Coordinates of N, CA and C in Angstrom, one line a residue:
X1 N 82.0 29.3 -5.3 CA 81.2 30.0 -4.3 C 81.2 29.2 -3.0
X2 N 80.9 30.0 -2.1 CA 81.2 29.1 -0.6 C 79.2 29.3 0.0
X3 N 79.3 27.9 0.1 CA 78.0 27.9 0.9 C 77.6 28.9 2.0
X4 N 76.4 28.9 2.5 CA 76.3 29.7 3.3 C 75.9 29.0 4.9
X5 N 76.1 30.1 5.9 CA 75.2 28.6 7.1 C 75.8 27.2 7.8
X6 N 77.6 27.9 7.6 CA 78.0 27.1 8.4 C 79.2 27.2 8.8
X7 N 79.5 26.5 9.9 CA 80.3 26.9 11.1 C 81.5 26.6 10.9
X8 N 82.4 27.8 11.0 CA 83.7 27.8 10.8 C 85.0 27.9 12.5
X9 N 85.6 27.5 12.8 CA 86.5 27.8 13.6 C 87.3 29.2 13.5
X10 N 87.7 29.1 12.7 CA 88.2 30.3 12.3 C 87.8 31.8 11.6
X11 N 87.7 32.7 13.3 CA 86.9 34.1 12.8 C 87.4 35.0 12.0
X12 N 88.5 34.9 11.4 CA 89.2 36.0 10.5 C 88.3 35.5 8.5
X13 N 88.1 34.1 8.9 CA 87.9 33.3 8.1 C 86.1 33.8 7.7
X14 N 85.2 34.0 8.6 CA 84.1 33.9 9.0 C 83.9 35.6 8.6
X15 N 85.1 36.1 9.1 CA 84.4 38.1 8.9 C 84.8 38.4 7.4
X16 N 85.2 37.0 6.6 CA 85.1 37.9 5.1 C 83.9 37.2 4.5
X17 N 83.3 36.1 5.1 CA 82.1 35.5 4.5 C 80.9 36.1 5.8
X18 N 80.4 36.9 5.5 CA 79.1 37.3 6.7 C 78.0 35.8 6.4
X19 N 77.7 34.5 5.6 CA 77.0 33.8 6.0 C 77.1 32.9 6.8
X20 N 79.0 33.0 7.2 CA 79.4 31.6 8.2 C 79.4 32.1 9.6
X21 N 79.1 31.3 10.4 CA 79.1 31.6 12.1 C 80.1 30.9 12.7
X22 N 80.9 32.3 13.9 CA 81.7 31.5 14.3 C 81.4 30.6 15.7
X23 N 82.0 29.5 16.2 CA 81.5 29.1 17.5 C 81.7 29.4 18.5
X24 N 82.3 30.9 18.8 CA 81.7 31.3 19.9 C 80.3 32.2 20.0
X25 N 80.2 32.6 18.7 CA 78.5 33.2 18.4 C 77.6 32.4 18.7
X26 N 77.8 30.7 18.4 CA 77.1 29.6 18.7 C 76.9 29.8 19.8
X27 N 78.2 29.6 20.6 CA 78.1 29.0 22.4 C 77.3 29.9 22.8
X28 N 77.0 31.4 22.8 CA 76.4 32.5 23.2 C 74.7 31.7 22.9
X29 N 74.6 31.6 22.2 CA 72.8 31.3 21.9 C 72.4 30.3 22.4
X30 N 73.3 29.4 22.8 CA 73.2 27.9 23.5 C 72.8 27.8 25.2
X31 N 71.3 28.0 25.1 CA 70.9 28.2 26.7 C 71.9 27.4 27.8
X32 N 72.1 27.4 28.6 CA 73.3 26.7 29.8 C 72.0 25.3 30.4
X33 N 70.7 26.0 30.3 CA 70.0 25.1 30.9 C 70.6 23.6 30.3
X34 N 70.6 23.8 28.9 CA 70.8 22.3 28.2 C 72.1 21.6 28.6
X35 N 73.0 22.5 29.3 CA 74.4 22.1 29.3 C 74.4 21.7 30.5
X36 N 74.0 22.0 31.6 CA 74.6 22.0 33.3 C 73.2 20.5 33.8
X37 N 73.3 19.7 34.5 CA 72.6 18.8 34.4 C 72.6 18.5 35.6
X38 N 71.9 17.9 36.7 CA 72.0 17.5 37.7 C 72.0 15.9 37.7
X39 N 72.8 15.1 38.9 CA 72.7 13.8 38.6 C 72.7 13.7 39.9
X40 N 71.7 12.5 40.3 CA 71.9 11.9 41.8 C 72.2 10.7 42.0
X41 N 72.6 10.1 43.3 CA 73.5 8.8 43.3 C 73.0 8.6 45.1
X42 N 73.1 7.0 44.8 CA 72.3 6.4 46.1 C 73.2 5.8 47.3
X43 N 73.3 6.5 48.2 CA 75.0 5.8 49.4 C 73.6 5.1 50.0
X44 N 73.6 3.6 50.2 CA 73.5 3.6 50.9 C 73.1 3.3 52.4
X45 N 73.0 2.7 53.4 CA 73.0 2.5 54.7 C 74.3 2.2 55.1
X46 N 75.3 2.3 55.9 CA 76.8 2.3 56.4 C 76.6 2.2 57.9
X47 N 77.0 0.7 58.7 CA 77.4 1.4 60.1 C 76.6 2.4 60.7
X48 N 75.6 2.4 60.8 CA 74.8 2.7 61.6 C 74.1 4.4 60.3
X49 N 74.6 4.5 60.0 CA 74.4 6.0 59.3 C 73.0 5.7 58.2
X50 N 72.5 6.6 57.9 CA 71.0 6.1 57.6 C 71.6 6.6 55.8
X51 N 71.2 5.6 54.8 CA 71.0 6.1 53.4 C 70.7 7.3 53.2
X52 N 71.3 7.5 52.1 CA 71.3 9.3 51.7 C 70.8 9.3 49.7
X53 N 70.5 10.4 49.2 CA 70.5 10.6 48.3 C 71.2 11.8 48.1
X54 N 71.9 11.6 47.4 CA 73.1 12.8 46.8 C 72.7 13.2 45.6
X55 N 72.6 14.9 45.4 CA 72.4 15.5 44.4 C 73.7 16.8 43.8
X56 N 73.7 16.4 42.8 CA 75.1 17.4 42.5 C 74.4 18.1 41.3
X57 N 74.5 19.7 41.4 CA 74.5 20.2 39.9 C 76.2 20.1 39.4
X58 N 75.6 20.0 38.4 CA 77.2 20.4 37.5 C 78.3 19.5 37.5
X59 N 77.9 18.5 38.0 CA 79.1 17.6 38.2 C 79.8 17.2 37.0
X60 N 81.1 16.6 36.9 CA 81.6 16.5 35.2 C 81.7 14.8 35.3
X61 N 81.3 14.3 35.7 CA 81.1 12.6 35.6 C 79.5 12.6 36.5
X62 N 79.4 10.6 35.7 CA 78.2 10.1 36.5 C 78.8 9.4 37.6
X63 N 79.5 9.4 37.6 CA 80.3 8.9 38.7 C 81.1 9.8 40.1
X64 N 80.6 9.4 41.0 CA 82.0 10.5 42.2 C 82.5 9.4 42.9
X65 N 83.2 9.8 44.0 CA 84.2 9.2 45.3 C 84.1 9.9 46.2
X66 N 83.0 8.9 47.3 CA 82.5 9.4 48.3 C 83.7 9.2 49.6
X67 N 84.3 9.6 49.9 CA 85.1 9.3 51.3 C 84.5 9.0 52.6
X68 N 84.7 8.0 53.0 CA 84.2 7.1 54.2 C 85.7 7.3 55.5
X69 N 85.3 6.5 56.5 CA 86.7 6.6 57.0 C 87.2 5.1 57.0
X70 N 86.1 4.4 56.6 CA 86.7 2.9 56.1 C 87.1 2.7 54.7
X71 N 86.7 3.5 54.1 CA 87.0 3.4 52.4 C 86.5 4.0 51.5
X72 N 87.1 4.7 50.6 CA 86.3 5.5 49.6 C 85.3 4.8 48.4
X73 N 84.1 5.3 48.5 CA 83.2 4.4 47.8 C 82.6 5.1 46.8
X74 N 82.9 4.1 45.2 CA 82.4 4.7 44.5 C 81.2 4.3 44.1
X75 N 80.0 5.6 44.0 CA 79.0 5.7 43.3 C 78.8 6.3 41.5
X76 N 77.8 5.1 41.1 CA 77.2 6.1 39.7 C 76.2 7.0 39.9
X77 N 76.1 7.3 39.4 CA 74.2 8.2 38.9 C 73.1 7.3 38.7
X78 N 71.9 7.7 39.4 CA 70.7 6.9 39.0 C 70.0 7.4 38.0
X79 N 69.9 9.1 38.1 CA 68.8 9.5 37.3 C 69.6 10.7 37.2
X80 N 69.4 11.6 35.8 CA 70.4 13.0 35.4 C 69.3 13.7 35.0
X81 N 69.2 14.8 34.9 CA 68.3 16.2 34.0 C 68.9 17.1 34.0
X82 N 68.4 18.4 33.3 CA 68.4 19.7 33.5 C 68.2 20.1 34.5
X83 N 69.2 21.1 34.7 CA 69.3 22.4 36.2 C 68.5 23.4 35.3
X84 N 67.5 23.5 36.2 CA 66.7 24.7 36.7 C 66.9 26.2 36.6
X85 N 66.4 27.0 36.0 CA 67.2 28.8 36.1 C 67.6 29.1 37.5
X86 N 66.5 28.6 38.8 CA 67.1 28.6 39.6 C 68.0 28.4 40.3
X87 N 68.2 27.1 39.9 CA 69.4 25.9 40.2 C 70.8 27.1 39.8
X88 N 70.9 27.2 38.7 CA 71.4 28.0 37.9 C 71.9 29.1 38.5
X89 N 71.4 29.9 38.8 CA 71.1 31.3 39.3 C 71.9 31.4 40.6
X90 N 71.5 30.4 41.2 CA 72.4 29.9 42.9 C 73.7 29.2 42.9
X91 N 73.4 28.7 41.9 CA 74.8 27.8 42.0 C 76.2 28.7 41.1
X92 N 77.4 27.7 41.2 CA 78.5 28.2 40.6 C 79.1 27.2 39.5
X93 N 80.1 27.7 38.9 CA 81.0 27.0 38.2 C 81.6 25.3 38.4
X94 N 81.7 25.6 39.6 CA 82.6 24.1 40.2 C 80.9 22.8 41.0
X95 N 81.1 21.8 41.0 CA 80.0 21.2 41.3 C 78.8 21.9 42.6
X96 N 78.1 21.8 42.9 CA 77.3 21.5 44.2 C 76.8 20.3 44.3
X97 N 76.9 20.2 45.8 CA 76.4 19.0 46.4 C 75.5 19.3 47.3
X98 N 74.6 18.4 47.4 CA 73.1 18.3 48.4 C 72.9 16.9 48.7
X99 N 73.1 16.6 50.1 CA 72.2 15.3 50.2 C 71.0 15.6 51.0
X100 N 70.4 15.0 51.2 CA 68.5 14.3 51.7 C 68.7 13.1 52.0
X101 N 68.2 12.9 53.5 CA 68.2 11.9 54.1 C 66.3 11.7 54.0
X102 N 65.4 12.2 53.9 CA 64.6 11.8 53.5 C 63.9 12.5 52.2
X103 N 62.7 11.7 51.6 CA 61.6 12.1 49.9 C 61.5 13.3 50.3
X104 N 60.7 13.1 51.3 CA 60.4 14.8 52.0 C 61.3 15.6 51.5
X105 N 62.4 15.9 52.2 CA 63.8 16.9 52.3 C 63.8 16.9 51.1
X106 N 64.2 16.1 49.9 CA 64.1 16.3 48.7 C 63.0 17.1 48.0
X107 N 61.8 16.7 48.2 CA 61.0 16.8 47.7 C 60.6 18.9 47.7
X108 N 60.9 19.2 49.3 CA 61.0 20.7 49.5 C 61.7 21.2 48.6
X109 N 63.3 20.7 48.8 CA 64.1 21.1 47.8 C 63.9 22.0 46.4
X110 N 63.5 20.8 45.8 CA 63.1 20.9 44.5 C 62.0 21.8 43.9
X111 N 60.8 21.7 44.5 CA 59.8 22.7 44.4 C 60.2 23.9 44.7
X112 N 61.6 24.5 45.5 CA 61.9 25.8 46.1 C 62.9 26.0 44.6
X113 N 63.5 24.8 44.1 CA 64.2 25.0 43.0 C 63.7 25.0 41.3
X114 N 62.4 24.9 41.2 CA 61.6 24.7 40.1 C 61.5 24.0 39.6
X115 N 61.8 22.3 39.9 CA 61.8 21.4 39.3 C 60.2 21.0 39.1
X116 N 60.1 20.5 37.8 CA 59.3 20.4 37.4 C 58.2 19.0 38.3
X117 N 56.7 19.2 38.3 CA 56.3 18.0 38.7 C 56.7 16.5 38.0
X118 N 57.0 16.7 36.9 CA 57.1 15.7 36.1 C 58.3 15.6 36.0
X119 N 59.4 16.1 36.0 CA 60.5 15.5 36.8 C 60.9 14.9 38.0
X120 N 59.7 15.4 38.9 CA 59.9 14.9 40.4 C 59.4 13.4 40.1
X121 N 57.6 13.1 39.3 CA 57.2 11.9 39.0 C 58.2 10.9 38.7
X122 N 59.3 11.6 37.8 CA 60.1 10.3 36.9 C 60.9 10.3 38.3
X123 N 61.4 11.2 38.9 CA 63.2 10.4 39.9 C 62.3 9.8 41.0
X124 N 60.3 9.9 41.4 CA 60.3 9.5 42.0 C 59.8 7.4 41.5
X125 N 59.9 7.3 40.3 CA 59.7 6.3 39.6 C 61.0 5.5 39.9
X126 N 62.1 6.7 39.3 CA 63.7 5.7 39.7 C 63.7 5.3 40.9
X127 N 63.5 6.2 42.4 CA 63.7 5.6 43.2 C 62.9 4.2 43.8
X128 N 62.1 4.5 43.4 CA 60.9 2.9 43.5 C 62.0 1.5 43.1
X129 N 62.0 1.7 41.7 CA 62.9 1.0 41.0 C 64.0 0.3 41.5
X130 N 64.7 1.4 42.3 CA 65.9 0.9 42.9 C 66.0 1.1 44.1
X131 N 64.6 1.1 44.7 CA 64.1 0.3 46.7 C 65.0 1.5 47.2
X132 N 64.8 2.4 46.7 CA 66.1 3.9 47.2 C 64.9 4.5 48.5
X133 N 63.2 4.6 47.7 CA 62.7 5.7 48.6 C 62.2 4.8 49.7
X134 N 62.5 3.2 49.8 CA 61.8 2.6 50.9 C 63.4 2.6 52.1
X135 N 64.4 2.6 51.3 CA 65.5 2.3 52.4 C 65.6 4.0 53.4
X136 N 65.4 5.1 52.4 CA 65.9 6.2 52.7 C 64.7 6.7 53.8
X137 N 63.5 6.1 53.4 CA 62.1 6.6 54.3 C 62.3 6.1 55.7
X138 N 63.0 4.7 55.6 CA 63.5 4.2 57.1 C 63.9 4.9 58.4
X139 N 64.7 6.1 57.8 CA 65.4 6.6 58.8 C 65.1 8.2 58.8

C-alpha cells in the first residue's frame, strides 16, 4: 500500500494515487509573500556624494555590484524581510531598486508600502548598529 500525503514529482504518478500532491499544486498554495524578500545594503559616502541606502525587492543574491566610475563596488545586505502585497502588487519579476538618501525618505516609503512598524523598529535598530542612520542623516 502506498502512503498517503506526499509529494511526488511525477503527475502521471500522483493522478493514479489521489492522496499524493504534485509540486506544482504545492507552489500554487505557497503565498509569494514568503518567497520575494527585500534586502538593503549600505554605499557609503564617495567623493563628495552623500551615503545612500539601497533597497531592492527581489533581488537573487545578498550581495550586488554597484558601478562607480572609479570602480565597481561590492556591497552585502544588512538586513532582508518580506515584500509587502504591496510591494508585490507594484513591483515585477526582475529586481527593483530604491535608494534613500535620508530615514525620512525611507521611512515615507515604507509606510506608503505597508511595512510593518515593527519591521521599520528592527532595520531601524540595524541601522544604529552599523552608524548607517547617523552617516546618512548628515547629508
Amino acid at each position: 500500500m502506498i502512503p498517503t500525503n506526499k509529494l511526488v514529482l511525477n503527475t502521471s504518478f500522483a493522478n493514479c494515487y489521489p492522496g499524493y500532491h504534485t509540486l506544482s499544486a504545492m507552489k500554487k498554495s505557497f503565498s509569494l509573500t514568503q518567497s520575494i524578500k527585500v534586502d538593503y545594503f549600505f554605499m557609503p559616502e564617495r567623493q563628495g556624494k552623500p551615503a545612500e541606502i539601497i533597497m531592492i525587492i527581489n533581488n537573487p543574491s545578498r550581495f550586488i555590484l554597484v558601478p562607480t566610475r572609479e570602480e565597481d563596488i561590492e556591497l552585502e545586505s544588512f538586513y532582508q524581510r518580506n515584500a509587502t502585497e504591496p510591494e508585490l502588487t507594484a513591483g515585477s519579476k526582475t529586481p527593483v531598486w530604491k535608494v534613500f538618501f535620508s530615514w525620512q525618505e525611507l521611512e515615507e516609503d515604507h509606510q506608503q508600502a505597508g511595512v510593518s512598524e515593527t519591521m521599520l523598529h528592527a532595520l531601524s535598530n540595524y541601522t544604529r548598529h552599523l552608524d548607517i542612520r547617523r552617516e546618512v542623516e548628515a547629508y
